[in-house]
Structure formats: structure tokens, C-alpha cells
PDB file of C-alpha atoms in Angstrom:
ATOM      1  CA  MET A   1       0.000   0.000   0.000  1.00  0.00           C
ATOM      2  CA  ARG A   2       2.833   2.310   0.862  1.00  0.00           C
ATOM      3  CA  ASP A   3       4.558   1.502  -2.451  1.00  0.00           C
ATOM      4  CA  ALA A   4       1.382   2.392  -4.370  1.00  0.00           C
ATOM      5  CA  SER A   5       1.154   5.723  -2.557  1.00  0.00           C
ATOM      6  CA  HIS A   6       4.803   6.462  -3.319  1.00  0.00           C
ATOM      7  CA  ALA A   7       4.280   5.544  -6.976  1.00  0.00           C
ATOM      8  CA  GLN A   8       1.259   7.871  -7.144  1.00  0.00           C
ATOM      9  CA  GLN A   9       3.290  10.723  -5.633  1.00  0.00           C
ATOM     10  CA  GLN A  10       6.065  10.148  -8.170  1.00  0.00           C
ATOM     11  CA  ALA A  11       3.556  10.078 -11.021  1.00  0.00           C
ATOM     12  CA  ARG A  12       1.966  13.304  -9.760  1.00  0.00           C
ATOM     13  CA  ALA A  13       5.379  14.992  -9.454  1.00  0.00           C
ATOM     14  CA  HIS A  14       6.290  13.779 -12.950  1.00  0.00           C
ATOM     15  CA  ARG A  15       2.986  15.139 -14.309  1.00  0.00           C
ATOM     16  CA  ASN A  16       3.549  18.512 -12.581  1.00  0.00           C
ATOM     17  CA  THR A  17       7.067  18.675 -14.027  1.00  0.00           C
ATOM     18  CA  ARG A  18       5.623  18.037 -17.476  1.00  0.00           C
ATOM     19  CA  MET A  19       3.066  20.823 -16.958  1.00  0.00           C
ATOM     20  CA  CYS A  20       5.878  23.239 -16.059  1.00  0.00           C
ATOM     21  CA  GLU A  21       7.932  22.112 -19.055  1.00  0.00           C
ATOM     22  CA  ALA A  22       4.892  22.524 -21.301  1.00  0.00           C
ATOM     23  CA  ALA A  23       4.407  26.061 -20.020  1.00  0.00           C
ATOM     24  CA  GLN A  24       7.907  26.887 -21.328  1.00  0.00           C
ATOM     25  CA  LYS A  25       6.926  25.729 -24.819  1.00  0.00           C
ATOM     26  CA  ASP A  26       4.586  27.492 -27.205  1.00  0.00           C
ATOM     27  CA  LEU A  27       1.386  25.718 -26.228  1.00  0.00           C
ATOM     28  CA  TYR A  28      -0.431  27.022 -29.273  1.00  0.00           C
ATOM     29  CA  ALA A  29       2.196  25.399 -31.498  1.00  0.00           C
ATOM     30  CA  VAL A  30       1.821  22.135 -29.555  1.00  0.00           C
ATOM     31  CA  LEU A  31      -1.861  22.116 -30.535  1.00  0.00           C
ATOM     32  CA  GLY A  32      -1.134  23.383 -34.044  1.00  0.00           C
ATOM     33  CA  SER A  33      -3.197  26.490 -33.403  1.00  0.00           C
ATOM     34  CA  SER A  34      -2.744  30.205 -32.808  1.00  0.00           C
ATOM     35  CA  PRO A  35      -3.473  32.608 -29.926  1.00  0.00           C
ATOM     36  CA  SER A  36      -6.442  34.024 -31.842  1.00  0.00           C
ATOM     37  CA  ASP A  37      -8.206  30.637 -31.960  1.00  0.00           C
ATOM     38  CA  SER A  38     -11.386  30.236 -29.927  1.00  0.00           C
ATOM     39  CA  VAL A  39     -11.743  27.645 -27.166  1.00  0.00           C
ATOM     40  CA  GLN A  40     -13.876  25.560 -29.545  1.00  0.00           C
ATOM     41  CA  GLN A  41     -11.114  25.592 -32.178  1.00  0.00           C
ATOM     42  CA  LEU A  42      -8.530  24.671 -29.544  1.00  0.00           C
ATOM     43  CA  ARG A  43     -10.780  21.841 -28.302  1.00  0.00           C
ATOM     44  CA  HIS A  44     -11.135  20.499 -31.839  1.00  0.00           C
ATOM     45  CA  ARG A  45      -7.328  20.458 -32.346  1.00  0.00           C
ATOM     46  CA  TYR A  46      -6.830  18.893 -28.905  1.00  0.00           C
ATOM     47  CA  GLN A  47      -9.327  16.129 -29.638  1.00  0.00           C
ATOM     48  CA  GLN A  48      -7.708  15.357 -32.986  1.00  0.00           C
ATOM     49  CA  LEU A  49      -4.212  15.186 -31.488  1.00  0.00           C
ATOM     50  CA  ALA A  50      -5.339  13.288 -28.384  1.00  0.00           C
ATOM     51  CA  LEU A  51      -6.945  10.608 -30.548  1.00  0.00           C
ATOM     52  CA  GLN A  52      -3.885  10.460 -32.773  1.00  0.00           C
ATOM     53  CA  HIS A  53      -1.375  10.112 -29.924  1.00  0.00           C
ATOM     54  CA  HIS A  54      -3.384   8.375 -27.189  1.00  0.00           C
ATOM     55  CA  PRO A  55      -1.406   5.371 -25.889  1.00  0.00           C
ATOM     56  CA  ASP A  56      -4.451   3.065 -26.078  1.00  0.00           C
ATOM     57  CA  ARG A  57      -4.956   3.824 -29.774  1.00  0.00           C
ATOM     58  CA  ARG A  58      -1.356   3.360 -30.860  1.00  0.00           C
ATOM     59  CA  ARG A  59      -0.236   0.120 -32.421  1.00  0.00           C
ATOM     60  CA  ALA A  60       2.391  -1.868 -30.600  1.00  0.00           C
ATOM     61  CA  GLY A  61       5.750  -0.872 -32.034  1.00  0.00           C
ATOM     62  CA  SER A  62       9.170  -0.254 -30.639  1.00  0.00           C
ATOM     63  CA  SER A  63       9.375   0.922 -27.059  1.00  0.00           C
ATOM     64  CA  SER A  64      10.995   4.228 -28.097  1.00  0.00           C
ATOM     65  CA  GLU A  65       8.170   4.845 -30.579  1.00  0.00           C
ATOM     66  CA  ALA A  66       5.571   4.084 -27.910  1.00  0.00           C
ATOM     67  CA  GLU A  67       7.354   6.333 -25.441  1.00  0.00           C
ATOM     68  CA  SER A  68       7.522   9.234 -27.907  1.00  0.00           C
ATOM     69  CA  GLY A  69       3.780   8.777 -28.528  1.00  0.00           C
ATOM     70  CA  VAL A  70       3.113   8.960 -24.799  1.00  0.00           C
ATOM     71  CA  GLU A  71       5.366  12.031 -24.541  1.00  0.00           C
ATOM     72  CA  LYS A  72       3.445  13.750 -27.334  1.00  0.00           C
ATOM     73  CA  PHE A  73       0.105  12.825 -25.773  1.00  0.00           C
ATOM     74  CA  LEU A  74       1.184  14.224 -22.395  1.00  0.00           C
ATOM     75  CA  GLU A  75       2.457  17.394 -24.070  1.00  0.00           C
ATOM     76  CA  VAL A  76      -0.849  17.878 -25.929  1.00  0.00           C
ATOM     77  CA  ASP A  77      -2.809  17.162 -22.748  1.00  0.00           C
ATOM     78  CA  ALA A  78      -0.752  19.662 -20.718  1.00  0.00           C
ATOM     79  CA  ALA A  79      -1.247  22.329 -23.396  1.00  0.00           C
ATOM     80  CA  TRP A  80      -4.998  21.719 -23.414  1.00  0.00           C
ATOM     81  CA  ARG A  81      -5.250  21.861 -19.606  1.00  0.00           C
ATOM     82  CA  ILE A  82      -3.718  25.326 -19.601  1.00  0.00           C
ATOM     83  CA  LEU A  83      -5.375  26.746 -22.715  1.00  0.00           C
ATOM     84  CA  SER A  84      -8.857  25.417 -21.929  1.00  0.00           C
ATOM     85  CA  ASP A  85      -8.999  27.203 -18.581  1.00  0.00           C
ATOM     86  CA  ARG A  86      -9.874  30.875 -19.081  1.00  0.00           C
ATOM     87  CA  SER A  87      -7.731  32.316 -16.284  1.00  0.00           C
ATOM     88  CA  ALA A  88      -4.810  29.931 -16.894  1.00  0.00           C
ATOM     89  CA  ARG A  89      -4.879  30.853 -20.598  1.00  0.00           C
ATOM     90  CA  ARG A  90      -4.892  34.562 -19.775  1.00  0.00           C
ATOM     91  CA  GLN A  91      -1.934  34.066 -17.419  1.00  0.00           C
ATOM     92  CA  TYR A  92      -0.100  31.978 -20.019  1.00  0.00           C
ATOM     93  CA  ASP A  93      -0.719  34.607 -22.713  1.00  0.00           C
ATOM     94  CA  LEU A  94       0.721  37.298 -20.424  1.00  0.00           C
ATOM     95  CA  GLN A  95       3.805  35.203 -19.678  1.00  0.00           C
ATOM     96  CA  ARG A  96       4.200  34.368 -23.368  1.00  0.00           C
ATOM     97  CA  ARG A  97       4.026  38.044 -24.301  1.00  0.00           C
ATOM     98  CA  GLU A  98       6.529  38.915 -21.571  1.00  0.00           C
ATOM     99  CA  ARG A  99       8.961  36.292 -22.925  1.00  0.00           C
ATOM    100  CA  GLU A 100       8.530  37.705 -26.425  1.00  0.00           C
ATOM    101  CA  LEU A 101       9.315  41.205 -25.197  1.00  0.00           C
ATOM    102  CA  LYS A 102      12.376  40.057 -23.257  1.00  0.00           C
ATOM    103  CA  GLN A 103      14.001  38.141 -26.071  1.00  0.00           C
ATOM    104  CA  ASP A 104      17.254  39.592 -27.320  1.00  0.00           C
ATOM    105  CA  GLY A 105      16.396  40.013 -30.954  1.00  0.00           C
ATOM    106  CA  PRO A 106      16.187  41.562 -33.311  1.00  0.00           C
ATOM    107  CA  VAL A 107      18.855  44.028 -32.266  1.00  0.00           C
ATOM    108  CA  ASP A 108      20.127  46.254 -35.064  1.00  0.00           C
ATOM    109  CA  SER A 109      23.462  47.087 -33.481  1.00  0.00           C
ATOM    110  CA  THR A 110      25.376  47.655 -30.296  1.00  0.00           C
ATOM    111  CA  VAL A 111      26.070  51.177 -29.050  1.00  0.00           C
ATOM    112  CA  HIS A 112      28.404  51.939 -26.164  1.00  0.00           C
ATOM    113  CA  LEU A 113      27.011  54.303 -23.558  1.00  0.00           C
ATOM    114  CA  GLU A 114      30.140  56.431 -23.835  1.00  0.00           C
ATOM    115  CA  ASP A 115      29.384  57.006 -27.548  1.00  0.00           C
ATOM    116  CA  MET A 116      25.895  58.350 -26.890  1.00  0.00           C
ATOM    117  CA  THR A 117      25.028  62.022 -26.544  1.00  0.00           C
ATOM    118  CA  TRP A 118      24.368  63.110 -22.933  1.00  0.00           C
ATOM    119  CA  ASP A 119      21.604  65.620 -22.213  1.00  0.00           C
ATOM    120  CA  GLN A 120      22.272  66.983 -18.719  1.00  0.00           C
ATOM    121  CA  ASP A 121      18.900  68.748 -18.402  1.00  0.00           C
ATOM    122  CA  GLU A 122      16.865  65.654 -19.322  1.00  0.00           C
ATOM    123  CA  ARG A 123      19.380  63.211 -17.769  1.00  0.00           C
ATOM    124  CA  VAL A 124      19.123  61.060 -20.894  1.00  0.00           C
ATOM    125  CA  HIS A 125      21.679  59.388 -23.150  1.00  0.00           C
ATOM    126  CA  SER A 126      20.599  59.475 -26.809  1.00  0.00           C
ATOM    127  CA  HIS A 127      21.744  58.111 -30.142  1.00  0.00           C
ATOM    128  CA  ARG A 128      20.348  58.832 -33.627  1.00  0.00           C
ATOM    129  CA  CYS A 129      18.606  56.024 -35.492  1.00  0.00           C
ATOM    130  CA  ARG A 130      19.046  55.665 -39.232  1.00  0.00           C
ATOM    131  CA  CYS A 131      15.348  56.504 -39.662  1.00  0.00           C
ATOM    132  CA  GLY A 132      15.897  59.914 -38.072  1.00  0.00           C
ATOM    133  CA  GLY A 133      14.359  58.935 -34.745  1.00  0.00           C
ATOM    134  CA  GLY A 134      16.319  58.275 -31.620  1.00  0.00           C
ATOM    135  CA  PHE A 135      17.327  55.698 -29.053  1.00  0.00           C
ATOM    136  CA  ASN A 136      17.022  57.130 -25.551  1.00  0.00           C
ATOM    137  CA  VAL A 137      18.032  55.642 -22.236  1.00  0.00           C
ATOM    138  CA  SER A 138      17.671  57.583 -19.010  1.00  0.00           C
ATOM    139  CA  GLN A 139      20.412  57.761 -16.430  1.00  0.00           C
ATOM    140  CA  GLU A 140      17.935  56.207 -13.997  1.00  0.00           C
ATOM    141  CA  GLU A 141      17.588  53.122 -16.233  1.00  0.00           C
ATOM    142  CA  VAL A 142      21.359  52.809 -16.492  1.00  0.00           C
ATOM    143  CA  GLU A 143      21.782  53.123 -12.728  1.00  0.00           C
ATOM    144  CA  GLU A 144      19.054  50.539 -12.072  1.00  0.00           C
ATOM    145  CA  GLU A 145      20.722  48.065 -14.419  1.00  0.00           C
ATOM    146  CA  GLN A 146      24.137  48.760 -12.878  1.00  0.00           C
ATOM    147  CA  GLU A 147      22.702  48.158  -9.404  1.00  0.00           C
ATOM    148  CA  ALA A 148      21.143  44.885 -10.562  1.00  0.00           C
ATOM    149  CA  GLN A 149      24.514  43.940 -12.048  1.00  0.00           C
ATOM    150  CA  ARG A 150      26.250  44.701  -8.723  1.00  0.00           C
ATOM    151  CA  ARG A 151      23.720  42.536  -6.861  1.00  0.00           C
ATOM    152  CA  ARG A 152      24.330  39.657  -9.286  1.00  0.00           C
ATOM    153  CA  GLN A 153      28.078  40.052  -8.749  1.00  0.00           C
ATOM    154  CA  ALA A 154      27.649  40.072  -4.975  1.00  0.00           C
ATOM    155  CA  ASP A 155      25.644  36.840  -5.220  1.00  0.00           C
ATOM    156  CA  GLU A 156      28.517  35.153  -7.037  1.00  0.00           C
ATOM    157  CA  GLU A 157      31.008  33.567  -4.693  1.00  0.00           C
ATOM    158  CA  GLU A 158      34.149  34.012  -6.761  1.00  0.00           C
ATOM    159  CA  ASP A 159      35.407  37.519  -7.533  1.00  0.00           C
ATOM    160  CA  THR A 160      37.804  37.427 -10.461  1.00  0.00           C
ATOM    161  CA  GLY A 161      38.481  41.155 -10.815  1.00  0.00           C
ATOM    162  CA  GLU A 162      37.446  40.921 -14.471  1.00  0.00           C
ATOM    163  CA  GLU A 163      35.741  43.652 -16.410  1.00  0.00           C
ATOM    164  CA  GLU A 164      31.974  43.133 -16.435  1.00  0.00           C
ATOM    165  CA  HIS A 165      29.709  44.303 -19.212  1.00  0.00           C
ATOM    166  CA  GLY A 166      26.177  45.523 -18.678  1.00  0.00           C
ATOM    167  CA  GLY A 167      23.550  46.654 -21.089  1.00  0.00           C
ATOM    168  CA  VAL A 168      19.939  47.268 -21.990  1.00  0.00           C
ATOM    169  CA  VAL A 169      17.976  46.899 -25.205  1.00  0.00           C
ATOM    170  CA  VAL A 170      16.474  50.204 -26.310  1.00  0.00           C
ATOM    171  CA  CYS A 171      13.848  50.657 -29.024  1.00  0.00           C
ATOM    172  CA  CYS A 172      13.805  53.581 -31.456  1.00  0.00           C
ATOM    173  CA  ASP A 173      11.155  56.158 -30.640  1.00  0.00           C
ATOM    174  CA  THR A 174      10.065  56.234 -34.305  1.00  0.00           C
ATOM    175  CA  CYS A 175      10.656  52.876 -36.021  1.00  0.00           C
ATOM    176  CA  SER A 176      10.874  49.236 -34.934  1.00  0.00           C
ATOM    177  CA  LEU A 177      14.670  49.013 -34.719  1.00  0.00           C
ATOM    178  CA  SER A 178      16.397  48.436 -31.413  1.00  0.00           C
ATOM    179  CA  VAL A 179      19.969  48.650 -30.191  1.00  0.00           C
ATOM    180  CA  CYS A 180      21.800  47.141 -27.285  1.00  0.00           C
ATOM    181  CA  VAL A 181      23.328  49.929 -25.208  1.00  0.00           C
ATOM    182  CA  THR A 182      26.340  48.541 -23.358  1.00  0.00           C
ATOM    183  CA  TRP A 183      28.867  49.745 -20.821  1.00  0.00           C
ATOM    184  CA  SER A 184      31.648  48.141 -18.878  1.00  0.00           C
ATOM    185  CA  SER A 185      32.565  48.346 -15.242  1.00  0.00           C
ATOM    186  CA  ARG A 186      35.534  46.816 -13.492  1.00  0.00           C
ATOM    187  CA  ARG A 187      34.697  44.256 -10.842  1.00  0.00           C
ATOM    188  CA  GLU A 188      36.349  45.395  -7.687  1.00  0.00           C
ATOM    189  CA  SER A 189      38.094  42.907  -5.535  1.00  0.00           C
ATOM    190  CA  GLN A 190      36.697  42.645  -2.040  1.00  0.00           C
ATOM    191  CA  ARG A 191      39.828  41.091  -0.631  1.00  0.00           C
TER     192      ARG A 191
END
């Protein structure tokens, strides 16, 4: 009885791990759908894929083939569980959008902070875009990123005294181009 309970706990933990892994994937792509699809359209795709990959409906083949079918079925099921629930889907869509905004590309070029024009009155570093617009980063943003960089360095156990590079991605105020504004700061030894 105790073994069965332990096996159930392991299965539940494995299922929860799969749900977390599925949340890192594009769940809409798993179902072969898009974020604009209705719940009914998502349900239709889920049902098609669930029937196609359900372990009971698969023919006996190699164990690796059977396992990949089970993996796919679990992936489809995890995607459906999240996307079929209204609040979970809303939360997933927000997280998905946040990941999209945080990704590093496309970055047109890299500009060093020292090469940007400093406006003392506005406390803003600026750089001209090829469209005629501008890339602007406030001193406050730079200081916040530098402080976050210092905290990350303090969390690291080993201090090598190497030069560290920081940076932020800045979008043009007119077009869709973005640049990575970088700077360097010497890691100070605390010895």
C-alpha cells in the first residue's frame, strides 16, 4: 500500500514537471493552433491530437516509438489543460508576451554608452537612429541596471576582478529598430 502511494506521488510529481515544461513551450504550437483561436477551435485540435497520440490507440511498435507517442500525448494534454482554462490561458498569454518582449532580438546594433550624446537637463543618453528617430536611455535606467549587475556580482562567490559588461535593449522612438546599449565596469576585488 505504501509503495502504491509512493508511486502515485512520483507520477503526480512527474505530471507537474511536465506541466511546467509545457508552459515553457509554445502551447499554441503544440496544438497546431494560434493565440487568436477560440476555445472551440482549440478543443477540436486537442481532440484530434489526443486521438492520434493516445497510448491506447497506438499500435504496438518499438518501445521508443511508444514512449515518444506517450510524450506527445502528455504534451498535448498539458497544453490543453492550460489553454482550456480561461484564467490559466490569460496568465499563459501574459507570460508568453513577456517572454517575447524580453528576447534579445532583433537588435540592429550595439552602441556603447560612452558614444551616446548626454543631455544633462533631461538626464538622458541618446543616439540617432538611421530613420531619423532616436534611441534614448535615461540615467535612472542605467543606474538601475548597474545596481542589478552589482547585486548579481555580490551573489557570485568568486570575484575574479574581471571587467563586467552591462547593457539594456532600447527601441527607437520612431521605427521598430532596437539597439543594445552597453557599458563596462571593473569588478572590484573585495579582498
